CSV table of C-alpha atoms and ligand atoms in Angstrom, one decimal:
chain,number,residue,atom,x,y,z
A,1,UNK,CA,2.4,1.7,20.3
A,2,UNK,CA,2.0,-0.4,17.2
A,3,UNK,CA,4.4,-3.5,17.3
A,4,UNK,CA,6.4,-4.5,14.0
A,5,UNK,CA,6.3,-8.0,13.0
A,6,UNK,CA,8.3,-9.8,10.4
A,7,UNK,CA,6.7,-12.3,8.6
A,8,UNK,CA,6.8,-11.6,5.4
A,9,UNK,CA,9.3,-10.2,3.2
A,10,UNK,CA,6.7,-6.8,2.1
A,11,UNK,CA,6.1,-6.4,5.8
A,12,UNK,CA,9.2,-3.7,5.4
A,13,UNK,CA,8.7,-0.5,3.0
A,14,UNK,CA,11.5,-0.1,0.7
A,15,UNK,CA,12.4,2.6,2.8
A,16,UNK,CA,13.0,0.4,5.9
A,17,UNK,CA,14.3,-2.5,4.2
A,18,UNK,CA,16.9,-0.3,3.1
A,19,UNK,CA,17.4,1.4,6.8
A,20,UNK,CA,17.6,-2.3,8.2
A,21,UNK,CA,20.6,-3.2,5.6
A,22,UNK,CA,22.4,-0.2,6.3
A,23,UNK,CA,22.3,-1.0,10.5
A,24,UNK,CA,23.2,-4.8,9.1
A,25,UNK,CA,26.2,-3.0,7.4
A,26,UNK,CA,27.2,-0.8,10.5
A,27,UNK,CA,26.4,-3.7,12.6
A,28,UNK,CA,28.7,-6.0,10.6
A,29,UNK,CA,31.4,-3.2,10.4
A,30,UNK,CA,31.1,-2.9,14.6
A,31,UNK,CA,29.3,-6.1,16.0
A,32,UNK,CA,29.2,-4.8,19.5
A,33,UNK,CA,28.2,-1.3,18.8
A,34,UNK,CA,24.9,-1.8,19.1
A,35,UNK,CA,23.0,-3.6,22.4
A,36,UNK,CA,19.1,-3.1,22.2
A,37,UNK,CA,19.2,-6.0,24.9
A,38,UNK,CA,22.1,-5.5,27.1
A,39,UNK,CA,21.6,-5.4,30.7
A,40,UNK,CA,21.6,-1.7,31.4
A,41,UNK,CA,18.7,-1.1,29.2
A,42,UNK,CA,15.0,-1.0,30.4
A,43,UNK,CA,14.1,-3.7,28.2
A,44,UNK,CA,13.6,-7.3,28.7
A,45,UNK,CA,16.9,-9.6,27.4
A,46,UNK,CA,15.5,-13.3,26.0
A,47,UNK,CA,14.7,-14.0,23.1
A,48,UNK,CA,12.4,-17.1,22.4
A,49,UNK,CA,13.9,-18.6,19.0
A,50,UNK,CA,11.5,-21.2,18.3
A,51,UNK,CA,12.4,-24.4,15.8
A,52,UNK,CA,9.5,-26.7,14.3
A,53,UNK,CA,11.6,-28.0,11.6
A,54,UNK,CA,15.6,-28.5,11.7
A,55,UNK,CA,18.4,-26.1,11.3
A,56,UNK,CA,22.0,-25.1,11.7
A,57,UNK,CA,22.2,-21.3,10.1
A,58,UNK,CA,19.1,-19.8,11.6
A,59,UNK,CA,19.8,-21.3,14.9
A,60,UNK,CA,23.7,-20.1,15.5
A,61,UNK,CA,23.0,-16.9,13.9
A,62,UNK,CA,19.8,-15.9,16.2
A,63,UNK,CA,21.3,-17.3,19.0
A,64,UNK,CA,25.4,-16.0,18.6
A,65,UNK,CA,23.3,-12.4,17.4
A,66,UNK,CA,21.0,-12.0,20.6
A,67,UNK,CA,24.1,-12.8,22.3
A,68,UNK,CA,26.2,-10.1,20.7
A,69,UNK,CA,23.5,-7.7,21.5
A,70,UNK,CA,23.8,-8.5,25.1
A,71,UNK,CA,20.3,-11.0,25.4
A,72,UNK,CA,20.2,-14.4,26.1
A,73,UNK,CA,19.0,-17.0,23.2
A,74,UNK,CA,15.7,-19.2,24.5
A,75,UNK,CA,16.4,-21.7,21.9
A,76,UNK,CA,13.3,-24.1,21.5
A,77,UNK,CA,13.9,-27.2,19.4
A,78,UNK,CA,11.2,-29.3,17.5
A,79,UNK,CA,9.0,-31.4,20.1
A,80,UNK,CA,10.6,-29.5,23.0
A,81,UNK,CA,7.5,-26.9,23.9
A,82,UNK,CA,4.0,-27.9,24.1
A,83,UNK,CA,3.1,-25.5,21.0
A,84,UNK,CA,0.9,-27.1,18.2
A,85,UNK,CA,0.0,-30.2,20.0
A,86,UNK,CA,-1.1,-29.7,23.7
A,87,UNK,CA,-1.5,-26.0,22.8
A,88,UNK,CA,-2.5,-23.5,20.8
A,89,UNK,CA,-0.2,-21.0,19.0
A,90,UNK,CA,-2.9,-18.3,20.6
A,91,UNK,CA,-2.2,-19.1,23.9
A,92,UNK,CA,1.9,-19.9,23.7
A,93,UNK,CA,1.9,-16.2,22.2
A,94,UNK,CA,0.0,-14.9,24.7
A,95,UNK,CA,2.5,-16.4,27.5
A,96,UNK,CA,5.2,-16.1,25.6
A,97,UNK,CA,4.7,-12.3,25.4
A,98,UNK,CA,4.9,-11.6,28.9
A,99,UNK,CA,8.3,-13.0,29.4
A,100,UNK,CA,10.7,-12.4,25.9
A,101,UNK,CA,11.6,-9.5,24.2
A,102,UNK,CA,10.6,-11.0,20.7
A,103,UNK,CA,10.0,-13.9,19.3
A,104,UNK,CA,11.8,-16.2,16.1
A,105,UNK,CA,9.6,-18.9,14.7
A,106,UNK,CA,10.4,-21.2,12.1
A,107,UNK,CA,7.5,-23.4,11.2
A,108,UNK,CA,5.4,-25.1,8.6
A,109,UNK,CA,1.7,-22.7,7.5
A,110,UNK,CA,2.4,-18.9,7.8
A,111,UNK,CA,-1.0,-18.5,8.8
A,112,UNK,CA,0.8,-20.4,12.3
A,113,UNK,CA,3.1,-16.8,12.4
A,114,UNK,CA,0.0,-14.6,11.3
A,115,UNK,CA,-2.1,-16.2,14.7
A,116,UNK,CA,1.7,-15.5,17.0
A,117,UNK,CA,1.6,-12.0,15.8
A,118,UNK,CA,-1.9,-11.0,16.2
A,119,UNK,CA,-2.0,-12.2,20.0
A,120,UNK,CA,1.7,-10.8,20.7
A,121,UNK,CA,2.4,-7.4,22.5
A,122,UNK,CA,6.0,-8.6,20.9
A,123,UNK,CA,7.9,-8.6,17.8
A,124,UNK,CA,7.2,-11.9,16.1
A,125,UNK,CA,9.3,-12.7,13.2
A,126,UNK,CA,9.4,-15.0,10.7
A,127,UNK,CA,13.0,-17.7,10.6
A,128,UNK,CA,11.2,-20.0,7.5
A,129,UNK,CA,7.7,-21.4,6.8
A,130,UNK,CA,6.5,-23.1,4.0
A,131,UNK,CA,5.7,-20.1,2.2
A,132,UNK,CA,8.2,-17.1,3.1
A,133,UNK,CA,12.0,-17.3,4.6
A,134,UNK,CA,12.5,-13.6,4.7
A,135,UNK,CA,15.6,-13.6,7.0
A,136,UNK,CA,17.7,-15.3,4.4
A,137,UNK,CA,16.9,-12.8,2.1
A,138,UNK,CA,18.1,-9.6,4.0
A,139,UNK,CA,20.8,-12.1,4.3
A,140,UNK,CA,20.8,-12.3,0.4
A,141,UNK,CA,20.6,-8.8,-0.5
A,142,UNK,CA,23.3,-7.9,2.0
A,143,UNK,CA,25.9,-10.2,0.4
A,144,UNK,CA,24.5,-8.6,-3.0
A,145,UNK,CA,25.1,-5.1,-2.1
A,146,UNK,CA,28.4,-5.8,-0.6
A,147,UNK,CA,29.9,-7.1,-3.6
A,148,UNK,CA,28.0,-5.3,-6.1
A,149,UNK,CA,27.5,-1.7,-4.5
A,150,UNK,CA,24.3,-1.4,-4.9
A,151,UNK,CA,20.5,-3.1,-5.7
A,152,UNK,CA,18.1,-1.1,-7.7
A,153,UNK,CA,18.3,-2.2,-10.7
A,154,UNK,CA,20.0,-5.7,-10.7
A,155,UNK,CA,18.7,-8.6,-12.1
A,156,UNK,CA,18.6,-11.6,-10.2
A,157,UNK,CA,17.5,-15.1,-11.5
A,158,UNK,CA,16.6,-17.7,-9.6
A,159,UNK,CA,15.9,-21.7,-11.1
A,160,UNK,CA,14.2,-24.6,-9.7
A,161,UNK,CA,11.4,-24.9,-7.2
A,162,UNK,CA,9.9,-21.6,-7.8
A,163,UNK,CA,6.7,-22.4,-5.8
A,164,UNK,CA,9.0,-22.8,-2.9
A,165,UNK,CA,9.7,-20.5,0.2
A,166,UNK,CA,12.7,-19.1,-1.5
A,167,UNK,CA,11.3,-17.9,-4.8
A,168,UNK,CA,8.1,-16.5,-2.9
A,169,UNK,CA,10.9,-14.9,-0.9
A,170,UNK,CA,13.2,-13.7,-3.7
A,171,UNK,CA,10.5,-12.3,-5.7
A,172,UNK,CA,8.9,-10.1,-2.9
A,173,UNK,CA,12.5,-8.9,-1.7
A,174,UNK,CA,14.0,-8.7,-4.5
A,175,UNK,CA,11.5,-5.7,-5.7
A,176,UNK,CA,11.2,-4.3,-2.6
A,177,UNK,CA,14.6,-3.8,-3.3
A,178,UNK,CA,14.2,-2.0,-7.0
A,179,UNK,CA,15.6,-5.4,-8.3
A,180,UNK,CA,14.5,-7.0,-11.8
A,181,UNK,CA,13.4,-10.5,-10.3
A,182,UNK,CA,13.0,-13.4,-13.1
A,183,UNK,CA,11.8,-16.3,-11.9
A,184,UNK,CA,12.3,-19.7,-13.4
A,185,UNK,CA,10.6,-23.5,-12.5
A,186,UNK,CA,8.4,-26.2,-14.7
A,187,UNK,CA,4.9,-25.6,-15.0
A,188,UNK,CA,2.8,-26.6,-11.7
A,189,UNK,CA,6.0,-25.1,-9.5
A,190,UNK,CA,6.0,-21.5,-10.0
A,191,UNK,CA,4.7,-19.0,-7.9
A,192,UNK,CA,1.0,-18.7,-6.5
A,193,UNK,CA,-0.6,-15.6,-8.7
A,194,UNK,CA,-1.5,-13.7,-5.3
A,195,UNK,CA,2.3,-13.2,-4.7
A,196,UNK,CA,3.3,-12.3,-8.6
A,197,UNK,CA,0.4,-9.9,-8.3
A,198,UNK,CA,1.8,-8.2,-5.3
A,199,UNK,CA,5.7,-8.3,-6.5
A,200,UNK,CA,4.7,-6.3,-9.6
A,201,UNK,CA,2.5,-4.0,-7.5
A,202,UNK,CA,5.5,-3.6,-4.9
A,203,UNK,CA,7.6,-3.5,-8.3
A,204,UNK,CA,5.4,-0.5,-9.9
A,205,UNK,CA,6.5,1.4,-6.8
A,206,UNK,CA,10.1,0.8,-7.0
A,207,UNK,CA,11.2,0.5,-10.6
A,208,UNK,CA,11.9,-3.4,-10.4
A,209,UNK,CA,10.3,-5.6,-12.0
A,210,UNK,CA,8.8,-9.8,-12.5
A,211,UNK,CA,9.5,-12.2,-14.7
A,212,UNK,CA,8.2,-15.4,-13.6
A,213,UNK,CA,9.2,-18.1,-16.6
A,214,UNK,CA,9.7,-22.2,-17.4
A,215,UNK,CA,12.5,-20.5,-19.6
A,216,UNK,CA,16.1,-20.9,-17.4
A,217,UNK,CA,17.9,-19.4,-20.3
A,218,UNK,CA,15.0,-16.4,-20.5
A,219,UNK,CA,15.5,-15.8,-16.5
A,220,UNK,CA,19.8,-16.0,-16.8
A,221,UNK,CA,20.5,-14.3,-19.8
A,222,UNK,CA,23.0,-11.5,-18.9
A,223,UNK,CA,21.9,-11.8,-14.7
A,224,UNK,CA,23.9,-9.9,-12.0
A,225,UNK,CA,23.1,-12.5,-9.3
A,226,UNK,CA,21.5,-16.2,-9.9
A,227,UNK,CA,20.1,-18.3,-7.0
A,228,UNK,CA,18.9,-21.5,-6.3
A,229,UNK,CA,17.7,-23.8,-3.9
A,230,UNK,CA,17.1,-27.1,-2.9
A,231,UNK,CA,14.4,-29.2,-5.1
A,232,UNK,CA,13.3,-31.2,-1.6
A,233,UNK,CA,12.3,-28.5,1.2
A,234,UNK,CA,11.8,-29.3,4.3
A,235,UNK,CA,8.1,-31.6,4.6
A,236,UNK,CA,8.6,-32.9,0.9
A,237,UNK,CA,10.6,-35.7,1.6
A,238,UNK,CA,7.9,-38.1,0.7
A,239,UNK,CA,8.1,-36.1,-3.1
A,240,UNK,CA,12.0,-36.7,-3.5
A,241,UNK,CA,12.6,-39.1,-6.4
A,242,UNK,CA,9.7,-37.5,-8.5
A,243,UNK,CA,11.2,-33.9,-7.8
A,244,UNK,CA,14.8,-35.3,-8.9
A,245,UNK,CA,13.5,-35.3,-12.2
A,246,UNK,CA,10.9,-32.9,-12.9
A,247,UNK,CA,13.8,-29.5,-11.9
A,248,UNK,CA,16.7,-31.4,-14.0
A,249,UNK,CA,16.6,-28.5,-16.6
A,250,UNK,CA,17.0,-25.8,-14.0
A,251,UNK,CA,20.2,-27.1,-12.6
A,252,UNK,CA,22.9,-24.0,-12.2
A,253,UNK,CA,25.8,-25.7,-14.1
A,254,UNK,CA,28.7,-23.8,-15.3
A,255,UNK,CA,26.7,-23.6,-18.8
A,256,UNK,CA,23.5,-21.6,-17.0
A,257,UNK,CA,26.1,-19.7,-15.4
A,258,UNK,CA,27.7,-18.8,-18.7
A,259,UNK,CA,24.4,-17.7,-19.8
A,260,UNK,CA,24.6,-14.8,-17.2
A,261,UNK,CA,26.5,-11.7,-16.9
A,262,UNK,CA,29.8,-12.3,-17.0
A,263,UNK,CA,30.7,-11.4,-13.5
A,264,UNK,CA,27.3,-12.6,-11.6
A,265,UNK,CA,27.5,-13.5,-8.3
A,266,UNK,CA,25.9,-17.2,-7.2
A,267,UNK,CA,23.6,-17.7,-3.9
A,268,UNK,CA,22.4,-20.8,-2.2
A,269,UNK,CA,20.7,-20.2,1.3
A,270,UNK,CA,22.5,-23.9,1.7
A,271,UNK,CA,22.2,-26.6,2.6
A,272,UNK,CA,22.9,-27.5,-0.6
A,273,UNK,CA,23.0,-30.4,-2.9
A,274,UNK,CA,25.9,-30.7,-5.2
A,275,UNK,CA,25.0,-31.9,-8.9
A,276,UNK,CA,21.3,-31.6,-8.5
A,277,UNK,CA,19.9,-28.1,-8.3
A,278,UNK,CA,23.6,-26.4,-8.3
A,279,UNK,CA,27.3,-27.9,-9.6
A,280,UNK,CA,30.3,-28.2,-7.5
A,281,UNK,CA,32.0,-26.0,-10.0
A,282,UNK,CA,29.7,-23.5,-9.3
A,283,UNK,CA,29.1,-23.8,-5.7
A,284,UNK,CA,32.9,-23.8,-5.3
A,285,UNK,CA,34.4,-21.9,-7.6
A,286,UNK,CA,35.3,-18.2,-7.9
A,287,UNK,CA,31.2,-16.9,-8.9
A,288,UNK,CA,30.0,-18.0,-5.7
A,289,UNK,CA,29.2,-15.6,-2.7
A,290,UNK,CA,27.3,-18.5,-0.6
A,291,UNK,CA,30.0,-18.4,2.7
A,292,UNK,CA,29.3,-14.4,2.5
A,293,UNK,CA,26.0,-15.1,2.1
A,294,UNK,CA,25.8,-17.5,5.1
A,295,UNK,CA,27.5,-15.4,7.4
A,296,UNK,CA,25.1,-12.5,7.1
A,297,UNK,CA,22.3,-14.4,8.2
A,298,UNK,CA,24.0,-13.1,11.1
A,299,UNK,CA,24.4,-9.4,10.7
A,300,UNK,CA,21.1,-8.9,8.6
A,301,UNK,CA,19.2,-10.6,11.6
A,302,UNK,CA,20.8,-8.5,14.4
A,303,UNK,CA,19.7,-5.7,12.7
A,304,UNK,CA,16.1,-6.7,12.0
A,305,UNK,CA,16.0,-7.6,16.0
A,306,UNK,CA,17.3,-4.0,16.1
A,307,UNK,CA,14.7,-2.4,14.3
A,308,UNK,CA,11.7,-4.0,14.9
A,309,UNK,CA,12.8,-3.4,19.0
A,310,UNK,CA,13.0,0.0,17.6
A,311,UNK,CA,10.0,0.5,16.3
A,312,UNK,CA,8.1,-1.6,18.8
A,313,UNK,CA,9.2,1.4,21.3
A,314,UNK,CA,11.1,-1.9,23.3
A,315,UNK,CA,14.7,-0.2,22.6
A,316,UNK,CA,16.2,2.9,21.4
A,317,UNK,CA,18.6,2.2,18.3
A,318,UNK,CA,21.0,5.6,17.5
A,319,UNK,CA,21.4,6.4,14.4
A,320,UNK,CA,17.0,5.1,13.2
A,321,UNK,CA,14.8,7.2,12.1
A,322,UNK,CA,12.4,7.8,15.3
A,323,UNK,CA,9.4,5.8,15.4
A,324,UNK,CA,7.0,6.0,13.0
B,401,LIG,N1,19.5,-21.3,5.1
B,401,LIG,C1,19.0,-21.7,6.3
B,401,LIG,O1,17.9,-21.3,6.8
B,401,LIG,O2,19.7,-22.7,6.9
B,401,LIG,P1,19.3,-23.6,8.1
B,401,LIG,O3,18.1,-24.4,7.7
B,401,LIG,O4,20.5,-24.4,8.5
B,401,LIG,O5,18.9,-22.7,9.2
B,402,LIG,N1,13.5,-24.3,0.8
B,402,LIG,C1,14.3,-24.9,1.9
B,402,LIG,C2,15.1,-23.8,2.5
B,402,LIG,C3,16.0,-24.3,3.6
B,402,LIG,C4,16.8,-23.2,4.3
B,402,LIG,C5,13.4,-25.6,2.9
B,402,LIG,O1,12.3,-25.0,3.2
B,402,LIG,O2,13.7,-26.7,3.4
């Protein structure tokens, strides 16, 4: 029995990252209907949702969604557990596997979530690194779809730190979806070639496609959905006045919205930062889909839990394509 991770955004087909927003849609529609974790089942019910770095979203969504789907949340908070510092990640995996059902890490190196999954017998999956935050992205494309009907073959721009989690996120998701992906940030902050490279090879495959750009008006013009993100993620702190100015130019104002299609929709994974790398007008006013958005953190990750329980052979979801 193989067990499916999620760590990065490519580590579902096309196929399933479609099958996973369709459960997140049913799941949404019926939030009790479905109970990989519920008592009566064979499984185990915990789920350990471990937290390096701070949160509100990913924490009341994992926990209120392994609740819903009758499990108890483990929530772990930074410099609670011995992980990292009195222990390795090799061994907290391999103890950790014998007791939960899966495992949520948010963390710092993905390489941290790469060592988790290789010595877990459970589904590890990814709730932010440095590099990848591929929850917020079925969170993303599951507020797109609802209020645009479809994905293949939107465009979707996203401005400002675009050698960030997000943009390495939103490109590899966004074509995994069929999307048209444009990416825009200042020289030195775009992308690492190694992910472009594998966007346009997902991209090839799907009919999206890459733009990666220092342009903001060459990534909005005539958009669907634009995106942004804070220019300080979490561990930059030291960084925070020089970042202030070098992403100035890639602000969403009403003016870069204005450059887009006329009825694009605006996402922020929040928290966000009002007049620096988004408006208030924008933020607030009638283009933006971010409360949407922030509510489906919840049902896209109760359906990832789902289907990666699923496929691990750890629960039998109706409805799923058997086990590959
Ligand atoms: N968007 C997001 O991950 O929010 P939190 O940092 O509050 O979890
Ligand atoms: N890029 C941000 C996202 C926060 C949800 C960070 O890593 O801090």
């Amino acid at each position: 029995m193989t067990t499916r991770h999620f760590l990065k955004d490519t580590d579902l087909s096309p196929a399933e990252q479609a099958e996973v927003l369709d459960l997140a849609l049913r799941m949404k529609a019926a939030p009790y209907s479905v109970q990989p974790l519920a008592a009566e089942g064979a499984g185990r019910k915990t789920v350990a949702v471990i937290f390096d770095k701070t949160s509100t979203r990913t924490r009341v969504s994992f926990s209120t969604g392994v609740s819903d789907m009758g499990g108890t949340p483990l929530i772990i908070n930074p410099g609670e557990s011995q992980i990292g510092h009195k222990e390795s990640v090799e061994d907290t995996a391999k103890v950790l596997e014998r007791m939960v059902a899966a495992i949520v890490w948010r963390t710092g190196a993905h390489q941290g979530l790469v060592d988790m999954a290789a010595n877990s017998r459970v589904p590890v999956v990814n709730a932010l690194c440095d590099d990848y935050h591929p929850c917020q992205l079925l969170a993303d494309l599951l507020t797109v779809k609802e209020h645009k009907g479809k994905l293949a073959g939107l465009s979707m721009a996203y401005l400002g730190d675009a050698a960030n989690n997000m943009a390495n996120s939103y490109l590899l998701a966004g074509v995994t979806a069929g999307m048209h992906v444009r990416i825009a940030g200042p020289e030195g902050y775009l992308p690492a070639p190694e992910i472009v490279a594998e966007a346009e090879d997902v991209a090839a495959a799907t009919g999206g496609s890459v733009l990666v750009t220092v342009d903001p008006a060459a990534a909005l013009e005539g958009a669907d959905v634009v995106a942004t993100d804070t220019w300080v993620s979490m561990g930059q702190e030291a960084e925070k006045a020089e970042r202030m100015q070098l992403f100035r130019d890639y602000s969403v104002d009403a003016a870069a919205m204005a450059k887009a299609a006329p009825d694009a929709v605006f996402l922020h994974c929040l928290p966000a930062y009002r007049g620096y790398e988004v408006a208030a007008e924008v933020i607030d006013g009638p283009q933006s889909v971010v409360w949407d958005e922030a509510e489906n953190r919840l049902h896209a990750q109760k359906a990832l839990l789902a289907w990666v329980l699923h496929q691990s052979g750890q629960a039998v979801v109706e409805g799923l394509a058997p086990r590959a």
